[in-house]
Tab-separated table of C-alpha atoms in Angstrom:
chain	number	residue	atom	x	y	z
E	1	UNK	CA	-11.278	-87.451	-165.166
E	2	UNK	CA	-9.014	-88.135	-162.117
E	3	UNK	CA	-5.780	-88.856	-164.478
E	4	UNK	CA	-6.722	-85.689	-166.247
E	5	UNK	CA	-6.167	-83.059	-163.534
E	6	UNK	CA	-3.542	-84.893	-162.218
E	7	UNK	CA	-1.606	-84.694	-165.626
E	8	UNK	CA	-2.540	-81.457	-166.338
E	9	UNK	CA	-0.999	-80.451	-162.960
E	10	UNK	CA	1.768	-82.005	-162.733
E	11	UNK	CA	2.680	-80.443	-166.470
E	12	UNK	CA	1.941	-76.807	-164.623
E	13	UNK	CA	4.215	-78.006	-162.294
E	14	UNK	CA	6.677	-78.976	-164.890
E	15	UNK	CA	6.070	-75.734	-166.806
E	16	UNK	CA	6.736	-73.837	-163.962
E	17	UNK	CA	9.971	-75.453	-162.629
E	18	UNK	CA	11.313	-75.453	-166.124
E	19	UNK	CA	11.313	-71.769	-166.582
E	20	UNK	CA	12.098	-70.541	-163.182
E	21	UNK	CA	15.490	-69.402	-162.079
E	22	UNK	CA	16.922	-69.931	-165.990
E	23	UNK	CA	15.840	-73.416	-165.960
E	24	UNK	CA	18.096	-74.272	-163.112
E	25	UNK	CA	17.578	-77.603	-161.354
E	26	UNK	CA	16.972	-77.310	-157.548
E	27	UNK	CA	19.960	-79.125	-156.925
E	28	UNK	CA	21.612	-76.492	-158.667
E	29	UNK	CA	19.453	-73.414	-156.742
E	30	UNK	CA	20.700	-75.451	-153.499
E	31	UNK	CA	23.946	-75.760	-154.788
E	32	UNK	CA	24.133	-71.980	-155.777
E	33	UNK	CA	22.219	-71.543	-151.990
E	34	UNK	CA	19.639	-69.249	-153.897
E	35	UNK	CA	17.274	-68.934	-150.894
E	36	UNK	CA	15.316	-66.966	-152.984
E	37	UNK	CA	14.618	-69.014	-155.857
E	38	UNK	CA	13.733	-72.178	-154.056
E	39	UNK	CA	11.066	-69.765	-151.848
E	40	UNK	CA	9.665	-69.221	-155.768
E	41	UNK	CA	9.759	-73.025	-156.347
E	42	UNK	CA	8.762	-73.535	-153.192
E	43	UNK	CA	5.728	-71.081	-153.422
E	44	UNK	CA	4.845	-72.805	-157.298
E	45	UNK	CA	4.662	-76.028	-156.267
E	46	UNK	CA	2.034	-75.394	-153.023
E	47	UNK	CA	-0.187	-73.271	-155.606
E	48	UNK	CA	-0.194	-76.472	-158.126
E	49	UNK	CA	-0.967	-78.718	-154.932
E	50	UNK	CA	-3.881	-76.414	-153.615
E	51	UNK	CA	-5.048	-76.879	-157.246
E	52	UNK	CA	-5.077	-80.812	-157.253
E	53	UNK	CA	-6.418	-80.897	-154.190
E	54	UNK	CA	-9.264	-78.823	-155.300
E	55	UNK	CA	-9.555	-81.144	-158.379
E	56	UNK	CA	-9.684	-84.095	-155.821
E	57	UNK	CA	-12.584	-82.636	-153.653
E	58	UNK	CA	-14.734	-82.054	-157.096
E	59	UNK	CA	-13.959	-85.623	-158.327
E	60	UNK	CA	-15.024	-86.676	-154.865
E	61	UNK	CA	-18.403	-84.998	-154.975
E	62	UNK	CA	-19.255	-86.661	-158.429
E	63	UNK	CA	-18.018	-89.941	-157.372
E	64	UNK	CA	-21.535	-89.913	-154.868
E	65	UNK	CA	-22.986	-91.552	-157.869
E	66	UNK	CA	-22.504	-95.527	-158.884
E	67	UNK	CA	-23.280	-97.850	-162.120
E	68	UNK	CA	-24.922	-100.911	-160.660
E	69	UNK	CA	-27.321	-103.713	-161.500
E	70	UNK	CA	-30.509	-104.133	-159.524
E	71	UNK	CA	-33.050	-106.991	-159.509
E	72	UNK	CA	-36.935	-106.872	-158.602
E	73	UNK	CA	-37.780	-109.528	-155.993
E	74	UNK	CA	-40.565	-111.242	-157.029
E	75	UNK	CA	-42.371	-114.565	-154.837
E	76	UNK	CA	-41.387	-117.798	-155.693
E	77	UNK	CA	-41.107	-121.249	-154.813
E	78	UNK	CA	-37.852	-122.047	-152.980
E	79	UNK	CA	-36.750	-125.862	-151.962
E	80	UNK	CA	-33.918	-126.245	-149.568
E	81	UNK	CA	-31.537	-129.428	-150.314
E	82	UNK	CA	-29.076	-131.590	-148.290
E	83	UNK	CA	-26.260	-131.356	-150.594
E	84	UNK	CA	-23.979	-134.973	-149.428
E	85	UNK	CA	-21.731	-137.299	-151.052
E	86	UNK	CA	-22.215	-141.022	-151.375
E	87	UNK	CA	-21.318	-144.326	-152.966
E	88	UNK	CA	-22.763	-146.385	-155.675
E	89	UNK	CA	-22.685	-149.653	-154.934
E	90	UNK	CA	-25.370	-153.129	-155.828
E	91	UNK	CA	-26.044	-155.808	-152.979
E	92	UNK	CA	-24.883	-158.599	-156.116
E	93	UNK	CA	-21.397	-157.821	-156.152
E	94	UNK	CA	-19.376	-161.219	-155.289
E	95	UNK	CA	-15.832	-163.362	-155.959
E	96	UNK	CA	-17.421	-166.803	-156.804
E	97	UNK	CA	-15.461	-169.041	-154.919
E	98	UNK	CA	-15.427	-173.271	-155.764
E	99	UNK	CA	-17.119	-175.380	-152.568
E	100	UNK	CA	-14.211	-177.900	-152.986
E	101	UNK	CA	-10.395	-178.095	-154.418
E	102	UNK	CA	-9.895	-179.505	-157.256
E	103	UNK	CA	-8.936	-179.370	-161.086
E	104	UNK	CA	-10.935	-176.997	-163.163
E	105	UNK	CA	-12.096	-179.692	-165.690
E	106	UNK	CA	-14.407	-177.081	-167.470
E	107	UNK	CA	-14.926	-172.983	-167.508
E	108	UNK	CA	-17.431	-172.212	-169.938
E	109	UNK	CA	-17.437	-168.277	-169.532
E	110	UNK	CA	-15.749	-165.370	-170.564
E	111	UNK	CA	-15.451	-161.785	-168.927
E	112	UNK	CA	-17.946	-159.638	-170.370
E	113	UNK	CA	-20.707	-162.618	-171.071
E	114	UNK	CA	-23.861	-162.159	-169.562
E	115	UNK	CA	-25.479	-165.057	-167.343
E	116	UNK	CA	-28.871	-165.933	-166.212
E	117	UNK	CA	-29.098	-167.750	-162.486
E	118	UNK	CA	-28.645	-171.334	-162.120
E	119	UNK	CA	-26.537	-171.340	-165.055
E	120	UNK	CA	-23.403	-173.669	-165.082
E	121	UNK	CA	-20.613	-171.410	-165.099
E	122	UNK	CA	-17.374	-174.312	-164.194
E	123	UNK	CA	-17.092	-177.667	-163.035
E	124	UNK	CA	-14.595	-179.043	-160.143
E	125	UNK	CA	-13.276	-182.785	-160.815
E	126	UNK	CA	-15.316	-184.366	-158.192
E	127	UNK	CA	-12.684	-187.087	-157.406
E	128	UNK	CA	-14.848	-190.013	-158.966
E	129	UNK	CA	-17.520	-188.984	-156.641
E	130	UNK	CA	-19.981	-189.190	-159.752
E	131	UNK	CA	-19.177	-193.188	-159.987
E	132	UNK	CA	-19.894	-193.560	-156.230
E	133	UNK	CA	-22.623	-191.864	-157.042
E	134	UNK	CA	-24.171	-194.192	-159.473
E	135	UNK	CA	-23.595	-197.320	-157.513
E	136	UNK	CA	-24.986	-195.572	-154.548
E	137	UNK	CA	-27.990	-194.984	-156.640
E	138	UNK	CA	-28.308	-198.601	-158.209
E	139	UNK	CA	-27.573	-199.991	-154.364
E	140	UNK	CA	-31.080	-197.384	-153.530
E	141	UNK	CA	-32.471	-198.964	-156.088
E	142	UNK	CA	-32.173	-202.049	-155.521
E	143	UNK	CA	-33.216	-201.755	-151.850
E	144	UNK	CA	-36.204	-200.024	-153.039
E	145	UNK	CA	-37.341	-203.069	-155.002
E	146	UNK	CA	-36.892	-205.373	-152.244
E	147	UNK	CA	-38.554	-203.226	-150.039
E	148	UNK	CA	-42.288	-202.693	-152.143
E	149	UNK	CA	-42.170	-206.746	-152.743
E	150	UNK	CA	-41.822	-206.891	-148.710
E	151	UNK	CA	-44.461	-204.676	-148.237
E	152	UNK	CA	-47.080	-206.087	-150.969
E	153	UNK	CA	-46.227	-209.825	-148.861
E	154	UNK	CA	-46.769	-207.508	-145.743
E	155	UNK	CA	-50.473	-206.771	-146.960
E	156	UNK	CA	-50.935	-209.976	-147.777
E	157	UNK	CA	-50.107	-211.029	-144.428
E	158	UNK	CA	-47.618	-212.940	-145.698
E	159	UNK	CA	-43.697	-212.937	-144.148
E	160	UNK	CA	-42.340	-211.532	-141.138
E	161	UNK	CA	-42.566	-207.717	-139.902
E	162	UNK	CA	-38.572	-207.963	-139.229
E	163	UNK	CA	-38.386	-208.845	-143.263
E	164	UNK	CA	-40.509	-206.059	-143.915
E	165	UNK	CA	-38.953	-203.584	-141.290
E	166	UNK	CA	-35.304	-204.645	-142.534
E	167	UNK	CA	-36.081	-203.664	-146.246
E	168	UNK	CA	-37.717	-200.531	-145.408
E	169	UNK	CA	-34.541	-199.412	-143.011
E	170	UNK	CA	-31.672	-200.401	-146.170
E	171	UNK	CA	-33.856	-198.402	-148.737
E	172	UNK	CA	-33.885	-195.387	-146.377
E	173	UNK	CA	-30.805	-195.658	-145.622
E	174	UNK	CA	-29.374	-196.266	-149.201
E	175	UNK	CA	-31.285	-192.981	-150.251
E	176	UNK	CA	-29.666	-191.001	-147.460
E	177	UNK	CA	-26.639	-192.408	-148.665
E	178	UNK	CA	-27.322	-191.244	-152.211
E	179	UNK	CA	-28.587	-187.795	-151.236
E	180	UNK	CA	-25.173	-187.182	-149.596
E	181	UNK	CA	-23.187	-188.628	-152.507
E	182	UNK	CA	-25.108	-186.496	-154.895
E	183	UNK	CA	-24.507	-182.990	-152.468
E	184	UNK	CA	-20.655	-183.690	-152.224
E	185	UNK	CA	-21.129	-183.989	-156.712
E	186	UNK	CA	-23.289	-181.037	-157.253
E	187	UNK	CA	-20.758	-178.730	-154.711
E	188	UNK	CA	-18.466	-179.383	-158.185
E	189	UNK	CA	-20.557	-177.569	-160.077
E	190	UNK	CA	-20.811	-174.185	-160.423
E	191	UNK	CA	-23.566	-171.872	-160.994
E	192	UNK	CA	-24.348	-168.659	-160.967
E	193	UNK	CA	-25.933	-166.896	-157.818
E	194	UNK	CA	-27.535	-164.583	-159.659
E	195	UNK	CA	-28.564	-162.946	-162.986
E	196	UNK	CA	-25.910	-160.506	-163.743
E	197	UNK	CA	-22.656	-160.395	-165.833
E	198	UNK	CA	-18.825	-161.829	-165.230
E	199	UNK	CA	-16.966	-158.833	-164.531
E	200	UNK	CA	-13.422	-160.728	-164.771
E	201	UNK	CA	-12.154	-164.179	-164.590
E	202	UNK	CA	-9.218	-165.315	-161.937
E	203	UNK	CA	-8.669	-168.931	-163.152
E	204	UNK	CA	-8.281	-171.084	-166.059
E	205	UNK	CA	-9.351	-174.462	-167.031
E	206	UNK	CA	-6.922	-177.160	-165.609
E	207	UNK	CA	-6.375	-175.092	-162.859
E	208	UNK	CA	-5.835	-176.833	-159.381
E	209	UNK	CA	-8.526	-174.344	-157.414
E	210	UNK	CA	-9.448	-173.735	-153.842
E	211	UNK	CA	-11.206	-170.876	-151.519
E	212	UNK	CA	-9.318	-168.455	-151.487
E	213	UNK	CA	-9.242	-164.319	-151.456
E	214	UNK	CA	-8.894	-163.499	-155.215
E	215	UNK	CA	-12.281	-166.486	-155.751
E	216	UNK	CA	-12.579	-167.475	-159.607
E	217	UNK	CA	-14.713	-164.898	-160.770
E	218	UNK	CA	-16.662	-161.919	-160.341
E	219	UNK	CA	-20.435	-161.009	-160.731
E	220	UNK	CA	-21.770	-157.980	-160.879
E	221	UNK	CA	-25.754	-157.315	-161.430
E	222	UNK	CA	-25.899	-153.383	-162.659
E	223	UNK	CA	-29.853	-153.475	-162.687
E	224	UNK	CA	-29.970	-153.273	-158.852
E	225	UNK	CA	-28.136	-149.913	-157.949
E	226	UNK	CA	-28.197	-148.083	-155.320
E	227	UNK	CA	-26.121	-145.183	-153.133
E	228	UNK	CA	-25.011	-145.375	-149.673
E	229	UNK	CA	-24.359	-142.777	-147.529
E	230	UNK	CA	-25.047	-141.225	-144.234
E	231	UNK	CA	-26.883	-138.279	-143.061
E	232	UNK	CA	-26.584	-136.081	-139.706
E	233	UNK	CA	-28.724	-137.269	-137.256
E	234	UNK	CA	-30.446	-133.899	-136.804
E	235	UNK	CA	-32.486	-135.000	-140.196
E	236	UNK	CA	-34.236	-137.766	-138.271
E	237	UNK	CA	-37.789	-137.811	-138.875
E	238	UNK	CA	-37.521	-135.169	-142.377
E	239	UNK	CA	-36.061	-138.433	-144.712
E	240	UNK	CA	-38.786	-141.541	-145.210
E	241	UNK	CA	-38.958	-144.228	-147.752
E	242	UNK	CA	-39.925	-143.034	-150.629
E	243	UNK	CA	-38.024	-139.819	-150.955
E	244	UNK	CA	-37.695	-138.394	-154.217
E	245	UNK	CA	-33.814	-137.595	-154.429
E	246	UNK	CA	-31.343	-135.957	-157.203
E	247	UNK	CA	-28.403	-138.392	-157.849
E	248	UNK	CA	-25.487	-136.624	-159.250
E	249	UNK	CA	-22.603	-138.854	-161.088
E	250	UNK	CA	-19.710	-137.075	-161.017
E	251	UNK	CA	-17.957	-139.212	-163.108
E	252	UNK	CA	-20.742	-139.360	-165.970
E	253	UNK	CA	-22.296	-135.550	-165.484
E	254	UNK	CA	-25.022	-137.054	-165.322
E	255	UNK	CA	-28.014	-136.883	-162.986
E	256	UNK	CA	-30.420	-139.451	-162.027
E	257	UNK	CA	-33.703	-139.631	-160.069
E	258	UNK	CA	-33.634	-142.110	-157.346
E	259	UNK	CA	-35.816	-142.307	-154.085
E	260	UNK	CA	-34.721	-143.304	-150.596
E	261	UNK	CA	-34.912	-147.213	-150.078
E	262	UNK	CA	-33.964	-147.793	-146.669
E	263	UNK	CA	-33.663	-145.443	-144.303
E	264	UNK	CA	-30.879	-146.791	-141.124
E	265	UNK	CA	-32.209	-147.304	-137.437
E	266	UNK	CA	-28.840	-146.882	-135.722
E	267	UNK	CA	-27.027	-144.058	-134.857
E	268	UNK	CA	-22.914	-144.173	-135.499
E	269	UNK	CA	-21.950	-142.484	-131.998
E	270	UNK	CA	-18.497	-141.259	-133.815
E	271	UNK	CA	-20.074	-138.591	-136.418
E	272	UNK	CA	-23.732	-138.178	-134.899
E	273	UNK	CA	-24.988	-139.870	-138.165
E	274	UNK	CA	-27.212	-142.568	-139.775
E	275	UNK	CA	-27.172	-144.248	-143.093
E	276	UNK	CA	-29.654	-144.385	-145.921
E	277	UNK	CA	-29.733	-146.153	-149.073
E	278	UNK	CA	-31.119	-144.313	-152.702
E	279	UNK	CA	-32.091	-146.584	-155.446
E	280	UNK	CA	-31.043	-145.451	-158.920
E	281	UNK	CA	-31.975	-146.484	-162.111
E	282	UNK	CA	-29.169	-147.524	-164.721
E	283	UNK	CA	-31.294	-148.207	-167.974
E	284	UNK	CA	-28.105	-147.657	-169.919
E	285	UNK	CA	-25.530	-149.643	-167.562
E	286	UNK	CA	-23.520	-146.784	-167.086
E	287	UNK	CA	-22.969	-147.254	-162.922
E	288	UNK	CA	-20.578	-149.078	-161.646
E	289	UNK	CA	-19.873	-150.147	-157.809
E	290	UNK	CA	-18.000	-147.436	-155.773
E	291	UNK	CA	-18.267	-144.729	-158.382
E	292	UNK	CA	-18.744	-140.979	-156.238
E	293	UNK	CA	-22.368	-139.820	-156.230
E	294	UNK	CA	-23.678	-136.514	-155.280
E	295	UNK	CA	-27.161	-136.281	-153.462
E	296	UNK	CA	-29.621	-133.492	-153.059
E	297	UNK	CA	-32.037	-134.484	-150.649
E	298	UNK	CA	-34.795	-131.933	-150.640
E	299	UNK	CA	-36.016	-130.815	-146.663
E	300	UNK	CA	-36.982	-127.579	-147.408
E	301	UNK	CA	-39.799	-126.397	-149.273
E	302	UNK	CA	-41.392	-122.885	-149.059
E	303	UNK	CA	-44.086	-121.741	-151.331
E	304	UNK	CA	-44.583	-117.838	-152.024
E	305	UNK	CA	-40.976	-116.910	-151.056
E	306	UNK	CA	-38.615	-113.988	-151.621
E	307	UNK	CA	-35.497	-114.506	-152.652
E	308	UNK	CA	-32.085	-113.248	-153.320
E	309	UNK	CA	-28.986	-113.897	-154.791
E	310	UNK	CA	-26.834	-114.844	-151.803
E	311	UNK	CA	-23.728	-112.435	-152.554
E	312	UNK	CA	-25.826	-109.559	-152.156
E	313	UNK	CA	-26.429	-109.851	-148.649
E	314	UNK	CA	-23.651	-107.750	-146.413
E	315	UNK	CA	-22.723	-107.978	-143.073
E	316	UNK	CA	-22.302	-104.446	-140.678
E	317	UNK	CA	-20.121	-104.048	-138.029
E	318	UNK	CA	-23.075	-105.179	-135.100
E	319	UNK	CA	-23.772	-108.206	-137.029
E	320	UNK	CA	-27.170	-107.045	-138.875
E	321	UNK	CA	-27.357	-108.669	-141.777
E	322	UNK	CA	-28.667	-106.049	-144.683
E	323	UNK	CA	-29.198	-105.507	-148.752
E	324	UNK	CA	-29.855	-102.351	-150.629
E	325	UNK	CA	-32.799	-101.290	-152.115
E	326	UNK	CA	-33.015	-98.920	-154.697
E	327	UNK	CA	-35.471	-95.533	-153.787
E	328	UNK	CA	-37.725	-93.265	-156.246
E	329	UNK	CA	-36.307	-95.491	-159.021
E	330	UNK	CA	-37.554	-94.354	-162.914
E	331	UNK	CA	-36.174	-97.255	-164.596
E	332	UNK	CA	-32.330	-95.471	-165.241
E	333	UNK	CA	-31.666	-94.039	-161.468
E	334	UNK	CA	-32.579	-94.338	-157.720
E	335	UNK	CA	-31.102	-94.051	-154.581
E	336	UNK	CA	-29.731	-96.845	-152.763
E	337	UNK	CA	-31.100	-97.218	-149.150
E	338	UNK	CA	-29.641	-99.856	-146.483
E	339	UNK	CA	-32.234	-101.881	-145.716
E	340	UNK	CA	-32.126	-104.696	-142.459
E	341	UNK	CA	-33.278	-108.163	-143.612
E	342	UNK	CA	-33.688	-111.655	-141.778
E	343	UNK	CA	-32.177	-114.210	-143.522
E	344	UNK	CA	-33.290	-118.131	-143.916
E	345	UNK	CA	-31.985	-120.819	-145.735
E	346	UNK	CA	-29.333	-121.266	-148.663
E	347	UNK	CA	-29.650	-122.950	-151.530
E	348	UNK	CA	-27.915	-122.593	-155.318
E	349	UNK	CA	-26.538	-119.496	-154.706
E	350	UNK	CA	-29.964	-118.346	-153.642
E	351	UNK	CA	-31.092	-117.326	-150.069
E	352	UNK	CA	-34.373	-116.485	-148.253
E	353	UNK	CA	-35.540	-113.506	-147.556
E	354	UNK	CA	-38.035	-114.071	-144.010
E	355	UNK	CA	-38.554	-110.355	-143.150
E	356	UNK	CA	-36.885	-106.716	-144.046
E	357	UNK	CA	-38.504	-107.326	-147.812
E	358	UNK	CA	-41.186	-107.135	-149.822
E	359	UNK	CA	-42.714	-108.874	-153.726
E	360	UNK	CA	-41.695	-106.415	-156.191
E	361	UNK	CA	-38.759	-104.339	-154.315
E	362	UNK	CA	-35.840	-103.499	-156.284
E	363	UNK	CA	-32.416	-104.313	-154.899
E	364	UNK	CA	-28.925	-103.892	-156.619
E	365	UNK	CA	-27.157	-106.548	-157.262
E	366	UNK	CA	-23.764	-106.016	-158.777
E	367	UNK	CA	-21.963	-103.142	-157.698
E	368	UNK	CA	-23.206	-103.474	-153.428
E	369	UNK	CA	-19.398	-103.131	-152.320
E	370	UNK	CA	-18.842	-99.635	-153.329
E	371	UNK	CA	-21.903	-97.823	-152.459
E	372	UNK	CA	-23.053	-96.382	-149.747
E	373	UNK	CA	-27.003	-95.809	-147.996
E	374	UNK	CA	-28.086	-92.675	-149.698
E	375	UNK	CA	-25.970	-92.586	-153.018
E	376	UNK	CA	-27.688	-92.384	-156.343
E	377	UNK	CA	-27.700	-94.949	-158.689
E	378	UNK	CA	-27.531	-95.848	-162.213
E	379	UNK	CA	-28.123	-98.705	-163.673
């Protein structure tokens, strides 16, 4: 409507200037100094002005009326969440690392393989430590042997204590000695820690191998996951074991239900926080150590509560926080009235109304920027 007058105008104007003063330009009337032409122009162009003005000041009155979209507030259960990122991680994570140097005489896994504990996983060369260890064992032997016959002539009263004592010290002491022997032999082998599966494999068979930084292998177990992170400290007392929480993988856009494990004791004096550990469940083995989680802790819950989308809320020049509310509305029209509100809590766009509204007011929703308390509405 607005382009229209203004085109239509400014083709008066055009009109006019085109047939006054034989179509002369007013360069040319200032050229020709025809006062009394240009007074004419002059005199044309304020009438066409007064008229688009007038066209402005109608427009203006009809623009007292805006399209919007309202919403009826209606009670409803809202639940507040601290929104926080954390860390997946499992407590059996480890390099496997060989108890003594050596040659890798056997590795008899693969990345990938899965492994129950206590299985055999590679063997050391034990430095003939296995033959010392069998004639240890037929010395303990031996000295055991001597030492029943001493004690069965010891019952019988038969021999001397010192016999008797002597036999009994050499079999202990042989079967300390074997017991050592047989420690140093098993620190060759080596098993598994845990059930879980070889994530990669750092050595090969005939291999000289020793402690060290990079270790062998690693184990992961994936059925023992859980997320670290830490919370403000001002949410002491509102987290417990047992906590239901949302776990949000980022990576997998997936989300998982997991519930609060351990909750930390000690405050970190640097960021005012404490740290808390969420199981999650990873039927599918689809979490992996140090993959980003998201967490929504719920701390808020209110039952019967109004809500609104949070966008709608506006801010006035004191501070007063308000939303409109459509008037004498018929379904099609209303009038918008400003109306003061308290606000709570945020939450998924969403935010709670604690006073200023009530179940079943309407209030617009698209359109708040460009109306005004009193204007009528369509929508």
């Amino acid at each position: 409507m607005r382009k229209i007058i203004l085109l239509s105008a400014l083709s008066l104007v055009l009109f006019a200037c085109s047939n006054g003063a034989k179509n002369e330009s007013i360069d040319d009337l200032i050229k020709a100094k025809n006062v009394k032409a240009l007074n004419e122009r002059k005199t044309a162009l304020q009438a066409e002005i007064g008229k688009i003005e007038a066209g402005l000041a109608t427009l203006d009155v009809k623009t007292e009326e805006a399209l919007v979209s309202v919403l009826t507030v209606k009670d409803t259960v809202f639940i507040h969440y601290l929104d926080i990122q954390g860390n997946v991680d499992t407590k059996e994570n480890i390099l496997i690392q060989p108890e003594m140097s050596g040659t890798l005489t056997s590795l008899t896994v693969k990345a990938g393989d899965h492994v129950s504990k206590g299985q055999i996983l590679a063997r050391v060369d034990d430095a003939g430590m296995s033959s010392q260890l069998a004639s240890a064992e037929n010395q303990y032997n031996l000295a055991k042997t001597t030492f029943e016959r001493q004690k069965n002539l010891w019952d019988k009263k038969i021999g001397s204590e010192i016999q008797y004592l002597q036999a009994q010290t050499q079999m202990v002491s042989a079967q300390k000695t074997v017991a050592q022997i047989r420690s140093q032999v098993a620190k060759s082998v080596i098993r598994a820690p845990f059930t879980g599966s070889i994530d990669e494999v750092f050595a090969e068979k005939g291999q000289v191998v020793a402690p060290s930084a990079q270790g062998l292998m690693r184990i992961v177990n994936l059925s023992n996951m859980y997320v670290s992170t830490s919370v403000p400290e001002s949410y002491i007392g509102k987290l417990k074991v047992g906590d239901q929480v949302d776990v949000f993988l980022t990576s997998l856009g997936k989300t998982y239900k997991g519930k609060v494990r351990q909750v930390g004791n000690f405050i970190n004096p640097n960021n005012r926080s404490f740290g808390i550990e969420v199981s999650v469940p990873n039927p599918e083995n689809l979490l992996r150590p140090n993959q980003v989680a998201k967490l929504k802790i719920i701390d808020y819950t209110a039952k019967d509560a109004l809500v609104v989308p949070t966008n709608v809320i506006q801010e006035d020049g004191k501070g007063d926080k308000y939303v409109y509310v459509v008037e004498g509305s018929n379904g099609k029209t209303g009038k918008a009235k400003k109306v003061l509100v308290s606000v709570g809590k945020s939450s998924d766009n969403v935010t709670e109304i604690l006073s200023g509204l009530s179940a079943n007011d309407i209030i617009v929703t698209e359109g708040v920027n460009s109306i005004s308390d009193g204007m009528k509405l369509n929508f």
